[in-house]
Backbone as JSON, one array per atom type, in Angstrom:
{
  "sequence": "LDSLAWALFKMGDAGGAEPLMVQALEQVPDDPTLLEHYADILAALGRNSEAVESYRKAMVAGGPPFLLKDKIHTQSRPVGQK",
  "N": [[160.01, 53.26, 47.17], [160.0, 54.54, 44.72], [161.27, 56.96, 45.5], [164.07, 55.95, 45.89], [164.84, 54.47, 43.67], [165.39, 56.91, 42.18], [166.68, 58.0, 43.33], [168.97, 55.78, 42.75], [169.03, 55.7, 40.33], [170.72, 58.66, 39.38], [172.46, 58.37, 40.61], [174.54, 56.47, 38.68], [173.03, 54.31, 38.28], [171.47, 52.29, 36.37], [170.91, 49.86, 36.24], [170.7, 48.73, 38.41], [168.27, 50.99, 39.03], [166.78, 49.39, 37.89], [164.64, 47.71, 38.67], [163.37, 48.51, 41.02], [161.49, 50.68, 39.97], [159.8, 48.24, 39.17], [158.77, 48.07, 40.7], [157.82, 49.43, 42.21], [155.93, 50.47, 40.32], [154.02, 48.43, 40.45], [152.75, 48.35, 42.01], [151.73, 51.14, 41.93], [150.3, 51.43, 39.51], [149.16, 53.85, 37.41], [150.46, 56.1, 37.41], [152.19, 59.68, 36.72], [154.32, 60.34, 37.0], [155.82, 58.0, 37.93], [155.96, 56.53, 36.07], [157.34, 58.1, 33.72], [159.59, 58.09, 35.01], [160.65, 55.41, 35.11], [160.77, 55.52, 32.46], [162.85, 56.44, 31.29], [164.81, 55.86, 33.2], [165.04, 53.97, 31.35], [165.58, 53.89, 29.07], [168.39, 54.94, 29.57], [169.28, 52.22, 29.67], [169.47, 51.49, 27.29], [167.32, 50.24, 26.29], [165.47, 51.52, 24.25], [162.35, 51.27, 22.93], [160.94, 50.2, 25.15], [161.18, 52.12, 26.38], [160.26, 54.19, 24.72], [157.02, 53.36, 25.35], [156.5, 53.92, 27.72], [156.83, 56.17, 28.28], [154.72, 57.15, 26.79], [152.93, 55.41, 27.84], [152.86, 56.9, 30.3], [152.21, 60.07, 29.36], [149.38, 59.65, 28.93], [148.77, 59.05, 31.35], [148.36, 61.79, 32.0], [150.56, 62.8, 32.61], [153.27, 65.28, 31.74], [152.41, 66.69, 28.71], [154.43, 67.92, 26.94], [157.17, 68.24, 27.32], [157.16, 65.21, 27.69], [156.57, 64.25, 25.15], [158.74, 65.54, 23.57], [160.82, 63.74, 24.9], [159.91, 61.24, 23.88], [160.13, 61.77, 21.25], [162.99, 62.28, 20.83], [163.93, 59.22, 22.14], [163.41, 57.95, 19.87], [164.87, 58.2, 17.59], [167.22, 56.66, 15.51], [170.05, 55.25, 16.36], [172.84, 57.72, 17.75], [171.91, 59.63, 15.66], [171.66, 62.89, 15.99]],
  "CA": [[160.71, 52.4, 46.32], [159.99, 55.15, 43.86], [162.54, 57.45, 45.66], [165.47, 54.95, 45.57], [165.2, 53.88, 42.6], [165.56, 57.59, 41.73], [168.87, 58.03, 44.11], [170.23, 55.17, 42.16], [169.61, 56.31, 38.67], [170.47, 59.41, 39.04], [174.35, 58.2, 41.2], [174.61, 55.8, 37.85], [172.87, 53.41, 38.51], [170.17, 51.86, 36.11], [170.66, 48.28, 36.49], [169.78, 48.82, 39.8], [167.54, 50.91, 39.77], [165.02, 49.43, 37.25], [164.33, 46.36, 39.41], [163.04, 48.49, 42.12], [161.02, 51.49, 39.44], [159.1, 48.01, 38.07], [157.98, 46.86, 42.56], [156.78, 50.63, 42.18], [154.6, 50.53, 39.4], [152.83, 47.18, 40.31], [151.85, 49.53, 43.35], [150.43, 52.25, 41.26], [150.68, 51.18, 37.6], [149.55, 54.1, 36.08], [150.86, 57.49, 38.21], [152.45, 59.43, 35.29], [155.76, 60.33, 37.19], [156.88, 56.9, 38.2], [156.05, 55.87, 34.67], [157.82, 58.71, 33.13], [161.19, 57.92, 35.64], [160.76, 53.74, 34.78], [161.07, 55.17, 30.56], [164.54, 57.42, 31.67], [165.54, 54.48, 33.24], [164.41, 52.01, 30.24], [166.39, 55.21, 27.41], [170.17, 55.06, 30.05], [169.44, 51.0, 29.09], [169.41, 51.58, 25.93], [165.82, 49.85, 25.99], [164.69, 53.06, 23.68], [161.28, 51.21, 22.39], [160.09, 49.96, 25.87], [161.29, 53.61, 27.34], [159.4, 55.51, 24.02], [156.12, 53.21, 25.2], [156.9, 53.99, 29.46], [156.36, 57.85, 28.42], [153.35, 57.71, 26.03], [151.78, 55.51, 29.4], [152.87, 58.32, 31.32], [151.06, 61.13, 29.5], [147.62, 59.11, 28.92], [148.17, 58.82, 32.53], [148.48, 62.33, 32.52], [152.36, 63.87, 32.56], [153.81, 67.05, 31.04], [152.62, 66.4, 27.79], [155.28, 68.44, 25.53], [158.23, 67.03, 27.91], [157.59, 63.04, 26.95], [156.88, 64.63, 23.24], [160.66, 66.25, 23.37], [161.59, 62.29, 25.29], [159.45, 60.39, 22.92], [161.2, 61.94, 19.82], [164.92, 61.83, 21.24], [164.05, 58.4, 21.69], [162.58, 57.67, 18.65], [165.53, 58.52, 16.39], [167.76, 56.31, 15.38], [171.15, 55.17, 17.08], [173.81, 58.26, 16.79], [171.41, 60.89, 15.1], [171.06, 64.37, 17.47]],
  "C": [[161.31, 53.52, 45.25], [161.61, 56.05, 44.13], [164.61, 57.26, 45.36], [165.76, 54.77, 44.65], [165.5, 55.11, 41.63], [166.36, 58.26, 41.79], [169.27, 57.23, 42.96], [170.49, 55.28, 40.79], [170.25, 57.35, 38.91], [172.01, 59.52, 40.07], [175.05, 56.83, 39.97], [174.44, 54.44, 37.52], [171.4, 52.46, 37.7], [169.75, 51.24, 36.63], [169.9, 48.0, 37.9], [168.5, 49.47, 40.18], [165.77, 50.25, 39.21], [164.17, 48.56, 37.92], [163.08, 46.86, 40.55], [161.72, 49.99, 41.55], [159.6, 50.1, 39.29], [158.33, 47.2, 39.85], [156.76, 48.61, 42.07], [155.46, 50.79, 41.51], [153.97, 49.47, 39.7], [152.4, 47.31, 41.54], [151.44, 50.0, 42.84], [150.74, 52.31, 39.78], [149.98, 52.65, 36.97], [149.79, 56.41, 36.96], [152.27, 57.82, 37.2], [154.33, 59.78, 35.73], [156.2, 59.22, 37.25], [157.24, 56.3, 36.1], [157.02, 56.88, 33.75], [160.03, 58.01, 33.71], [161.53, 56.49, 35.08], [161.74, 54.28, 33.15], [162.37, 56.03, 31.1], [165.39, 56.75, 31.54], [165.82, 53.49, 32.12], [165.97, 52.58, 29.73], [168.61, 54.82, 28.11], [169.72, 53.71, 30.27], [170.0, 50.76, 28.36], [168.07, 50.92, 25.11], [164.92, 50.84, 25.1], [163.15, 52.53, 23.06], [160.61, 50.89, 23.47], [160.0, 51.41, 26.31], [160.32, 54.63, 26.53], [157.83, 54.79, 25.15], [155.78, 53.73, 27.16], [156.1, 55.64, 29.33], [154.67, 57.72, 27.5], [152.58, 57.05, 27.23], [151.74, 56.77, 30.17], [151.76, 59.48, 30.24], [150.1, 61.05, 28.68], [146.98, 59.31, 30.06], [148.05, 60.6, 32.73], [149.68, 63.71, 32.75], [152.25, 65.12, 31.71], [153.71, 66.58, 29.5], [153.67, 67.18, 26.7], [156.64, 67.97, 26.08], [158.3, 65.62, 27.89], [157.61, 63.31, 25.49], [157.64, 64.17, 23.17], [160.94, 64.47, 23.93], [161.13, 61.17, 24.69], [160.84, 60.6, 21.46], [162.72, 61.72, 20.16], [164.65, 59.93, 21.34], [164.07, 57.4, 20.91], [163.65, 57.24, 17.42], [166.11, 57.29, 17.02], [169.45, 56.57, 15.82], [172.42, 56.2, 16.53], [173.66, 58.85, 15.99], [171.39, 61.62, 16.24], [169.81, 64.77, 16.55]]
}
């Protein structure tokens, strides 16, 4: 499910990827890669606060802290600010 969701996301279909990633996380809820991918999908959908929460969960689950902290920082910025 993650591979299919990620392929859809990479092809620009974040809306189609999101329910598949939810299903993948139901099966493996503490996988840092799945949590990060889910956060990337949420961010693409403009659901920034949910994305930040999922990035934080990915970090706690053992994901790469430097990368995830950067993604959290990016998603925590006000809209329009770089």
